[in-house]
Short mmCIF file of C-alpha atoms in Angstrom, two decimals:
data_model
loop_
_atom_site.label_atom_id
_atom_site.label_comp_id
_atom_site.label_asym_id
_atom_site.label_seq_id
_atom_site.Cartn_x
_atom_site.Cartn_y
_atom_site.Cartn_z
CA MET A 23 0.06 -26.76 -25.85
CA TYR A 24 -2.73 -25.06 -25.29
CA LYS A 25 -5.96 -23.65 -26.96
CA ILE A 26 -7.92 -20.84 -25.45
CA ARG A 27 -11.66 -21.60 -25.28
CA ARG A 28 -14.53 -20.10 -23.63
CA LYS A 29 -15.01 -23.00 -21.35
CA THR A 30 -11.41 -22.51 -19.78
CA CYS A 31 -11.85 -19.04 -19.31
CA ILE A 32 -15.07 -19.52 -17.41
CA LEU A 33 -13.25 -22.31 -15.47
CA PHE A 34 -10.62 -19.92 -14.28
CA LEU A 35 -12.80 -17.09 -13.59
CA SER A 36 -15.07 -19.48 -11.39
CA ILE A 37 -11.88 -20.56 -9.63
CA ALA A 38 -11.05 -17.03 -8.96
CA ALA A 39 -14.56 -16.34 -7.80
CA ALA A 40 -14.40 -19.41 -5.43
CA VAL A 41 -11.09 -17.99 -3.97
CA VAL A 42 -12.95 -14.82 -3.39
CA ILE A 43 -15.92 -16.61 -1.83
CA PHE A 44 -13.90 -18.97 0.41
CA HIS A 45 -11.76 -15.99 1.92
CA ASN A 46 -15.12 -14.04 2.73
CA LEU A 47 -16.47 -17.28 4.38
CA GLY A 48 -12.99 -17.61 6.38
CA TRP A 49 -12.29 -21.17 5.00
CA PHE A 50 -8.90 -20.02 3.67
CA ALA A 51 -7.89 -18.53 7.05
CA SER A 52 -5.55 -21.02 7.95
CA VAL A 53 -3.93 -21.02 4.53
CA GLU A 54 -3.53 -17.22 4.43
CA GLU A 55 -2.18 -17.38 8.00
CA VAL A 56 0.69 -19.83 6.57
CA VAL A 57 1.36 -17.63 3.80
CA ARG A 58 1.98 -14.70 6.06
CA ILE A 59 4.13 -16.79 8.27
CA VAL A 60 6.38 -17.64 5.10
CA ILE A 61 6.37 -14.31 3.81
CA ASN A 62 6.47 -11.96 6.72
CA PRO A 63 10.03 -12.68 7.76
CA ALA A 64 11.37 -11.73 4.21
CA SER A 65 9.17 -8.68 4.23
CA ASP A 66 10.42 -7.61 7.55
CA ARG A 67 14.12 -7.96 6.43
CA LEU A 68 13.84 -6.18 3.25
CA TYR A 69 11.74 -3.46 4.80
CA GLN A 70 14.43 -2.96 7.51
CA ILE A 71 17.03 -2.62 4.91
CA SER A 72 14.88 -0.06 2.80
CA THR A 73 14.32 2.19 5.84
CA GLU A 74 18.14 2.10 6.65
CA ARG A 75 18.81 3.24 3.27
CA VAL A 76 15.94 6.02 3.26
CA ARG A 77 17.57 7.40 6.64
CA LYS A 78 21.00 7.36 5.13
CA GLN A 79 20.04 9.23 1.95
CA ARG A 80 18.39 11.96 3.64
CA PHE A 81 21.11 14.49 3.32
CA SER A 82 22.99 14.84 -0.04
CA SER A 83 25.82 17.06 1.45
CA PHE A 84 27.53 17.74 4.87
CA SER A 85 26.31 21.10 4.97
CA GLU A 86 22.84 19.95 4.64
CA LEU A 87 23.46 17.54 7.54
CA GLU A 88 24.92 20.47 9.41
CA GLN A 89 22.02 22.88 8.82
CA ALA A 90 19.37 20.22 10.04
CA TYR A 91 21.40 19.56 13.00
CA TYR A 92 21.39 23.37 14.03
CA ASN A 93 17.60 23.42 13.37
CA LEU A 94 17.10 20.36 15.56
CA GLU A 95 19.25 22.02 18.21
CA LYS A 96 16.95 25.11 18.04
CA ASP A 97 13.80 23.02 18.22
CA HIS A 98 15.12 21.20 20.99
CA VAL A 99 15.35 24.29 23.09
CA LYS A 100 11.99 25.52 22.21
CA ASN A 101 10.75 21.94 23.23
CA THR A 102 12.37 21.93 26.39
CA ILE A 103 10.84 25.23 27.41
CA ASP A 104 7.29 24.16 26.10
CA TYR A 105 7.84 21.01 27.98
CA THR A 106 8.45 22.82 31.02
CA LYS A 107 5.42 24.90 30.70
CA LEU A 108 3.41 22.04 30.09
CA LEU A 109 4.50 20.21 33.10
CA LEU A 110 3.46 23.44 35.09
CA LEU A 111 0.08 23.60 33.34
CA LYS A 112 -0.34 19.95 34.18
CA GLU A 113 0.14 20.19 37.72
CA GLU A 114 -2.10 23.22 37.89
CA ASN A 115 -4.79 21.10 36.07
CA ASP A 116 -4.47 18.06 38.39
CA ASN A 117 -5.06 20.37 41.26
CA LEU A 118 -8.21 22.01 39.76
CA ARG A 119 -9.46 18.65 38.88
CA LYS A 120 -8.86 17.42 42.46
CA GLN A 121 -10.70 20.41 43.86
CA LEU A 122 -13.63 19.81 41.45
CA ARG A 123 -13.58 16.17 42.03
CA TYR A 124 -13.42 15.62 38.31
CA THR A 125 -13.46 12.14 37.24
CA THR A 126 -12.13 11.31 33.55
CA SER A 127 -13.39 8.69 31.22
CA SER A 128 -11.68 5.43 30.80
CA GLY A 129 -8.21 6.02 29.22
CA VAL A 130 -6.27 4.38 26.31
CA GLN A 131 -3.87 1.66 26.45
CA TYR A 132 -0.99 1.60 23.82
CA VAL A 133 0.10 -1.70 22.10
CA GLY A 134 3.67 -1.41 20.61
CA ALA A 135 4.34 -2.85 17.16
CA ARG A 136 7.08 -3.10 14.70
CA VAL A 137 6.49 -2.16 11.07
CA ILE A 138 7.37 -5.29 8.96
CA GLY A 139 6.24 -4.19 5.53
CA ARG A 140 4.77 -1.27 3.50
CA ASP A 141 2.26 -0.65 0.59
CA ILE A 142 2.37 -3.43 -1.86
CA GLU A 143 0.63 -1.71 -4.70
CA PRO A 144 1.21 1.89 -6.34
CA ILE A 145 -2.19 3.08 -5.55
CA GLY A 146 -2.21 2.87 -1.74
CA SER A 147 -0.29 3.84 1.31
CA SER A 148 -0.21 1.31 4.05
CA ILE A 149 2.01 -0.56 6.44
CA VAL A 150 2.16 -4.02 7.98
CA ILE A 151 2.68 -4.44 11.64
CA ASN A 152 3.49 -7.39 13.70
CA LYS A 153 0.48 -7.31 16.01
CA GLY A 154 -2.84 -8.49 15.30
CA GLU A 155 -6.06 -9.80 16.84
CA SER A 156 -4.24 -11.84 19.41
CA SER A 157 -3.00 -8.49 20.90
CA GLY A 158 -6.35 -7.04 21.11
CA LEU A 159 -6.31 -4.93 17.86
CA LEU A 160 -9.34 -4.29 15.76
CA PRO A 161 -10.26 -2.28 12.76
CA HIS A 162 -10.35 1.59 12.93
CA TYR A 163 -7.99 1.89 15.94
CA PRO A 164 -5.59 4.70 15.44
CA VAL A 165 -1.94 4.05 15.12
CA ILE A 166 0.65 6.52 16.39
CA THR A 167 4.45 7.05 16.56
CA HIS A 168 6.73 9.33 18.74
CA GLU A 169 3.88 9.13 21.50
CA GLY A 170 1.19 11.23 19.98
CA VAL A 171 1.80 11.71 16.09
CA LEU A 172 -1.02 9.99 14.15
CA VAL A 173 0.27 7.98 11.16
CA GLY A 174 -2.93 5.88 10.38
CA VAL A 175 -5.67 3.77 11.25
CA VAL A 176 -6.01 -0.01 11.29
CA GLU A 177 -7.53 -1.34 8.16
CA GLN A 178 -7.40 -4.99 8.55
CA VAL A 179 -6.61 -7.35 11.45
CA HIS A 180 -5.24 -11.03 11.16
CA LYS A 181 -4.23 -13.22 13.99
CA HIS A 182 -0.58 -11.97 14.35
CA THR A 183 -0.36 -8.96 11.90
CA ALA A 184 -2.44 -5.99 10.92
CA LEU A 185 -2.70 -3.58 7.85
CA VAL A 186 -2.51 0.05 8.70
CA ARG A 187 -3.94 2.63 6.21
CA MET A 188 -1.77 5.61 6.56
CA ILE A 189 -3.19 9.27 6.53
CA ASN A 190 -1.69 10.10 3.20
CA ASP A 191 -3.67 7.02 1.70
CA ASN A 192 -5.96 8.05 -1.03
CA GLN A 193 -8.80 6.67 0.98
CA SER A 194 -8.17 7.90 4.41
CA LYS A 195 -10.48 10.37 5.98
CA ILE A 196 -9.77 11.86 9.48
CA ALA A 197 -11.76 14.18 11.41
CA ALA A 198 -9.28 17.15 12.40
CA THR A 199 -9.14 20.61 14.36
CA ILE A 200 -6.75 23.35 13.74
CA ILE A 201 -5.28 25.03 16.74
CA ASN A 202 -6.50 28.43 16.18
CA LYS A 203 -8.97 30.85 17.81
CA LYS A 204 -12.03 29.13 16.41
CA LYS A 205 -10.72 25.64 16.62
CA SER A 206 -11.79 25.19 13.05
CA LEU A 207 -12.95 21.44 12.20
CA GLY A 208 -12.18 19.72 8.86
CA LEU A 209 -11.68 16.50 7.24
CA VAL A 210 -7.90 15.38 6.64
CA GLU A 211 -7.94 13.41 3.28
CA GLY A 212 -4.91 11.65 1.79
CA GLY A 213 -3.97 10.92 -1.88
CA PHE A 214 -1.82 13.79 -2.66
CA GLY A 215 1.65 12.08 -2.43
CA ILE A 216 3.65 13.08 0.77
CA SER A 217 1.41 15.83 1.89
CA VAL A 218 -2.28 15.67 3.07
CA HIS A 219 -5.09 18.17 2.50
CA MET A 220 -7.72 19.25 4.94
CA ASN A 221 -11.00 19.98 3.41
CA PHE A 222 -14.23 21.49 4.45
CA ILE A 223 -12.92 24.26 6.63
CA PRO A 224 -15.42 26.93 6.78
CA GLN A 225 -14.50 29.85 4.58
CA ASN A 226 -14.77 32.50 7.16
CA GLU A 227 -12.47 31.18 9.68
CA GLN A 228 -8.93 32.47 9.93
CA ILE A 229 -6.27 29.71 9.35
CA HIS A 230 -2.58 30.48 8.93
CA ILE A 231 0.44 28.66 7.71
CA GLY A 232 2.33 27.04 10.57
CA ASP A 233 -0.88 26.33 12.40
CA THR A 234 -1.20 22.98 14.18
CA VAL A 235 -3.64 20.23 12.94
CA ILE A 236 -4.74 17.69 15.67
CA THR A 237 -7.53 15.06 15.61
CA SER A 238 -10.79 16.30 16.70
CA GLY A 239 -11.93 13.20 18.43
CA LEU A 240 -15.08 13.00 16.21
CA SER A 241 -13.89 10.00 14.51
CA GLU A 242 -14.71 6.77 16.45
CA TYR A 243 -11.94 5.27 18.41
CA ILE A 244 -9.58 8.14 17.47
CA PRO A 245 -9.14 10.25 20.50
CA HIS A 246 -8.78 14.04 20.57
CA GLY A 247 -5.37 15.77 20.45
CA LEU A 248 -3.23 13.25 18.24
CA LEU A 249 -0.96 15.40 16.09
CA ILE A 250 -1.30 15.10 12.52
CA GLY A 251 1.03 17.89 10.94
CA PHE A 252 1.22 21.74 10.38
CA ILE A 253 -0.37 23.73 7.83
CA GLU A 254 1.92 24.39 4.84
CA ALA A 255 -0.36 26.26 2.34
CA VAL A 256 -4.08 27.56 2.37
CA GLN A 257 -6.14 27.44 -0.68
CA LYS A 258 -9.24 29.92 -0.84
CA GLU A 259 -11.67 30.61 -3.55
CA THR A 260 -14.01 33.38 -2.62
CA TYR A 261 -17.03 32.12 -4.02
CA GLN A 262 -16.68 28.57 -2.49
CA PRO A 263 -18.18 27.81 0.98
CA PHE A 264 -15.18 26.07 2.26
CA GLN A 265 -11.44 26.45 2.14
CA GLU A 266 -8.56 23.88 1.94
CA ALA A 267 -5.25 23.55 3.55
CA VAL A 268 -2.27 21.55 2.40
CA ILE A 269 -0.84 19.92 5.60
CA ASN A 270 2.81 18.84 6.03
CA PRO A 271 2.76 15.61 8.05
CA ILE A 272 5.34 15.74 10.91
CA VAL A 273 6.87 12.20 10.37
CA PRO A 274 8.36 10.86 7.20
CA PHE A 275 6.04 7.82 6.25
CA ASP A 276 8.69 5.97 4.18
CA SER A 277 10.88 5.23 7.35
CA ILE A 278 8.58 4.44 10.13
CA ARG A 279 9.91 1.50 12.17
CA LEU A 280 8.00 1.34 15.58
CA VAL A 281 4.33 2.37 16.16
CA SER A 282 1.74 2.06 18.91
CA VAL A 283 -1.87 1.19 18.49
CA ALA A 284 -4.09 3.09 20.82
CA VAL A 285 -6.56 0.57 22.16
CA PRO A 286 -9.52 1.71 24.33
CA ALA A 287 -8.82 0.54 27.91
CA ASP A 288 -12.48 -1.00 28.19
CA LYS A 289 -11.74 -3.15 25.25
CA GLU A 290 -8.80 -4.85 26.56
CA MET B 30 6.29 -38.73 -5.82
CA SER B 31 7.25 -36.79 -8.93
CA ILE B 32 3.99 -34.96 -8.70
CA ILE B 33 4.70 -33.93 -4.97
CA LEU B 34 8.23 -32.74 -5.94
CA LEU B 35 6.79 -30.81 -8.89
CA LEU B 36 4.17 -29.22 -6.67
CA ILE B 37 6.78 -28.06 -4.19
CA ARG B 38 8.93 -26.74 -6.81
CA LYS B 39 5.99 -24.60 -8.15
CA ILE B 40 5.03 -23.42 -4.71
CA VAL B 41 8.64 -22.40 -3.96
CA PHE B 42 8.94 -20.51 -7.35
CA ILE B 43 5.50 -18.79 -6.63
CA ILE B 44 7.08 -17.80 -3.00
CA LEU B 45 10.43 -16.73 -4.51
CA SER B 46 8.96 -14.64 -7.17
CA PHE B 47 6.65 -12.85 -4.50
CA ILE B 48 9.90 -12.12 -2.42
CA LEU B 49 11.57 -10.66 -5.61
CA TYR B 50 8.59 -8.53 -5.93
CA LEU B 51 8.99 -7.29 -2.37
CA PHE B 52 12.64 -6.85 -3.11
CA VAL B 53 12.03 -4.72 -6.05
CA LEU B 54 9.18 -2.86 -4.34
CA TYR B 55 11.27 -2.01 -1.20
CA LEU B 56 14.93 -1.57 -2.44
CA PHE B 57 14.57 0.04 -5.94
CA PRO B 58 14.31 3.74 -6.09
CA TYR B 59 11.05 5.32 -7.36
CA PRO B 60 9.88 4.86 -10.28
CA PHE B 61 11.81 1.62 -10.56
CA SER B 62 10.00 0.30 -7.56
CA LEU B 63 6.99 0.08 -9.61
CA ILE B 64 8.16 -2.58 -12.12
CA ASN B 65 5.67 -5.52 -11.97
CA VAL B 66 7.87 -8.47 -11.71
CA PHE B 67 4.97 -11.00 -11.82
CA PHE B 68 3.62 -9.81 -15.47
CA ALA B 69 7.36 -9.79 -16.67
CA ILE B 70 7.83 -13.46 -15.25
CA ALA B 71 4.48 -14.74 -16.66
CA THR B 72 5.52 -13.56 -20.28
CA MET B 73 8.66 -15.62 -20.16
CA HIS B 74 6.65 -18.46 -18.42
CA LEU B 75 4.29 -18.20 -21.40
CA PHE B 76 7.05 -18.35 -23.88
CA LEU B 77 8.87 -21.25 -22.34
CA ASN B 78 5.87 -23.33 -21.42
CA GLU B 79 3.09 -22.35 -23.60
CA SER B 80 0.25 -23.69 -21.27
CA PHE B 81 -2.29 -22.75 -18.60
CA ALA B 82 0.25 -22.87 -15.95
CA VAL B 83 0.71 -19.16 -16.30
CA VAL B 84 -2.84 -18.63 -15.19
CA TRP B 85 -2.18 -20.54 -12.09
CA TYR B 86 0.80 -18.72 -11.41
CA ILE B 87 -0.90 -15.06 -11.82
CA LEU B 88 -3.84 -16.44 -9.70
CA LEU B 89 -1.73 -17.61 -6.61
CA VAL B 90 0.61 -14.75 -6.73
CA HIS B 91 -2.00 -12.05 -6.82
CA PHE B 92 -3.82 -13.90 -4.20
CA PHE B 93 -0.57 -13.38 -2.04
CA VAL B 94 -0.83 -9.82 -2.98
CA GLU B 95 -4.49 -9.55 -1.80
CA LEU B 96 -3.31 -10.67 1.58
CA TYR B 97 -1.25 -7.47 1.88
CA SER B 98 -3.51 -4.97 0.26
CA THR B 99 -6.01 -2.64 1.84
CA GLN B 100 -8.43 -2.73 -1.36
CA PRO B 101 -11.40 -5.17 -1.16
CA PHE B 102 -10.40 -8.66 -1.59
CA GLY B 103 -10.91 -10.15 -4.98
CA VAL B 104 -10.43 -6.68 -7.16
CA ILE B 105 -6.79 -7.67 -7.81
CA VAL B 106 -7.40 -11.50 -8.31
CA PHE B 107 -10.22 -10.94 -10.89
CA SER B 108 -8.18 -8.14 -12.76
CA ALA B 109 -5.10 -10.32 -12.96
CA VAL B 110 -6.71 -13.56 -14.06
CA ILE B 111 -8.85 -11.62 -16.74
CA SER B 112 -5.80 -9.79 -18.19
CA VAL B 113 -3.70 -12.86 -18.15
CA LEU B 114 -6.49 -14.83 -20.07
CA ILE B 115 -6.56 -12.06 -22.57
CA MET B 116 -2.71 -12.11 -22.80
CA LEU B 117 -3.16 -16.04 -23.65
CA TRP B 118 -5.56 -14.95 -26.50
CA LEU B 119 -3.31 -12.28 -27.78
CA TYR B 120 -0.45 -14.61 -27.77
CA GLN B 121 -2.35 -17.26 -29.67
CA HIS B 122 -3.95 -14.90 -32.26
CA VAL B 123 -2.28 -11.66 -32.61
CA PHE B 124 1.31 -11.97 -31.56
CA THR B 125 1.94 -15.37 -32.76
CA ASN B 126 5.78 -15.53 -32.23
CA LYS B 127 8.34 -15.25 -29.45
CA SER B 128 10.50 -12.12 -30.42
CA TRP B 129 11.48 -9.38 -28.02
CA TYR B 130 8.82 -7.03 -29.46
CA THR B 131 6.13 -9.63 -28.79
CA ALA B 132 7.40 -9.82 -25.11
CA ALA B 133 6.90 -6.00 -24.94
CA GLY B 134 3.64 -5.90 -26.73
CA LEU B 135 2.19 -8.63 -24.63
CA VAL B 136 3.33 -7.11 -21.31
CA PHE B 137 2.20 -3.66 -22.21
CA CYS B 138 -1.28 -4.84 -23.18
CA THR B 139 -1.78 -7.08 -20.43
CA LEU B 140 -0.72 -4.52 -17.66
CA LEU B 141 -2.67 -1.78 -19.29
CA ILE B 142 -6.06 -4.26 -19.20
CA PHE B 143 -5.01 -5.27 -15.82
CA ARG B 144 -5.05 -1.61 -14.53
CA ILE B 145 -8.06 -0.69 -16.52
CA LEU B 146 -10.02 -3.63 -14.89
CA TYR B 147 -8.64 -2.84 -11.54
CA LEU B 148 -9.92 0.72 -11.66
CA VAL B 149 -13.33 -0.36 -13.13
CA ALA B 150 -13.77 -2.81 -10.51
CA LEU B 151 -12.87 -0.33 -7.69
CA PHE B 152 -15.43 2.16 -9.19
CA ILE B 153 -18.19 -0.27 -9.24
CA LEU B 154 -17.45 -1.43 -5.67
CA SER B 155 -17.48 2.23 -4.66
CA LEU B 156 -21.06 2.60 -6.15
CA PHE B 157 -22.08 -0.25 -3.76
CA GLY B 158 -20.16 1.25 -0.76
CA TYR B 159 -17.47 -1.45 -0.70
CA ALA B 160 -14.74 0.97 -1.52
CA THR B 161 -14.29 4.82 -1.44
CA MET B 162 -13.41 6.62 -4.68
CA PHE B 163 -10.51 8.70 -4.94
CA SER B 164 -8.85 11.17 -7.21
CA PHE B 165 -7.41 9.30 -10.29
CA SER B 166 -5.00 11.90 -11.19
CA SER B 167 -2.52 10.85 -8.49
CA ILE B 168 -2.41 7.32 -9.72
CA TYR B 169 -1.86 7.81 -13.55
CA TYR B 170 1.60 8.48 -13.37
CA SER B 171 2.12 5.51 -11.07
CA PHE B 172 0.32 3.38 -13.59
CA ALA B 173 2.09 4.82 -16.52
CA TRP B 174 5.62 4.28 -15.07
CA GLU B 175 4.64 0.70 -13.93
CA ILE B 176 3.67 -0.37 -17.37
CA CYS B 177 6.65 1.51 -19.29
CA LEU B 178 9.14 0.12 -16.97
CA THR B 179 7.93 -3.44 -16.69
CA THR B 180 7.62 -3.59 -20.67
CA VAL B 181 11.42 -2.39 -20.80
CA CYS B 182 12.33 -5.05 -18.23
CA SER B 183 10.53 -7.89 -20.01
CA ILE B 184 12.61 -6.87 -23.35
CA VAL B 185 15.74 -7.09 -21.11
CA SER B 186 14.91 -10.35 -19.69
CA HIS B 187 13.88 -11.80 -22.99
CA LEU B 188 17.22 -10.61 -24.62
CA ILE B 189 19.03 -12.28 -21.59
CA LEU B 190 16.99 -15.52 -21.58
CA THR B 191 17.22 -16.01 -25.16
CA LYS B 192 21.05 -17.09 -24.86
CA SER B 193 20.04 -19.60 -22.33
CA PHE B 194 16.71 -21.04 -23.86
CA ALA B 195 16.40 -22.41 -27.27
CA GLU B 196 12.97 -22.37 -26.82
CA LEU B 197 12.77 -18.68 -26.96
CA GLN B 198 14.67 -18.54 -30.43
CA ARG B 199 11.60 -20.39 -32.18
CA ASP B 200 9.95 -18.06 -34.43
CA ARG B 201 6.46 -19.42 -34.13
CA VAL B 202 4.40 -20.90 -31.38
CA ARG B 203 4.04 -24.63 -31.07
CA TYR B 204 0.34 -25.33 -31.78
CA ILE B 205 0.34 -23.35 -35.21
#
């Protein structure tokens, strides 16, 4: 039997406030770690099952699968040609650097991690990875997949796990560049479902559908050159100083299993 | 000893309901993945026990949710505790019975209040720089689906549980 009184409400709100304060002071760290140790295996297993289902449901018919296969074959040939050209350019670049005795700044190390969970609220887009503070991770480090595609930024770090905010999260903001003549700069923001928007692109700069968008290197810890996606649509109003582009990310965010976190080499 | 066993049972119940939440979230297709299992369970918990244990339950499960959320810590816990206290008040003064439409009304009102408080808290924190404001239009649909589907889920669970628990077949709440 209960009767709801003002004192009871104040008591419960005080307990909630105490929980928040103790968390911020770090007094609940060990309790939180125990909770994660208990919950993470279940989250990991359920997430693996969900990504398996997503992958199997990607094609609704055999002809769709066949078409996707042919497209992939074409892309493979094109990529092989591009890769060959890249190798030749790299060799030429290395030779030129040697001749100029050019020294590069300290590089980046990659810490591999497995995705063991994803966003737990309808409002966000995030994933949980199984590496944390003990592996040298810190907040704001970029998280990539497929050796060069940016998928998110480390948001919170715990002892053995970390929360990663994806680039399509509504609070994500990444400084980016478009691979066009003028290397237009802009800000990639999420919050629009699967796609992301690139805002603050100067109105007078020419951008086209299909242009590649990469990180500009102007955000702290995020190196230049990480692939974000391709421009799918351009939104331009003549009286506005900036134009917007809709970007189609390269990787599907609902079935990522393995990622790497770029850790600056001097931070290791 | 019995207190320790009771405590263990409660902790196991909380962990299992969190795992159920993850199960629904990861494996159900959109928009069914938005069903808020905690508030549906909390309503049945309130009908069966009529005690403040439901507030402890909501506080603890949402503490777990905070550990996996990118939002500032405390937003979810505070919003959930306030909304469930309002749910208790509504149950005591407004919906004073245990029918299926009471379950639906309670879940609907509680979730609506929870999400409104959540957005207000985020807005206030963004004014002080602890959170970044975002476009609301992208989340209205998610919240609307969450409230509607959780309400339907609570109706279904009430109708099923009525067969097993005599307590749910009573017309009036105990203290009146």
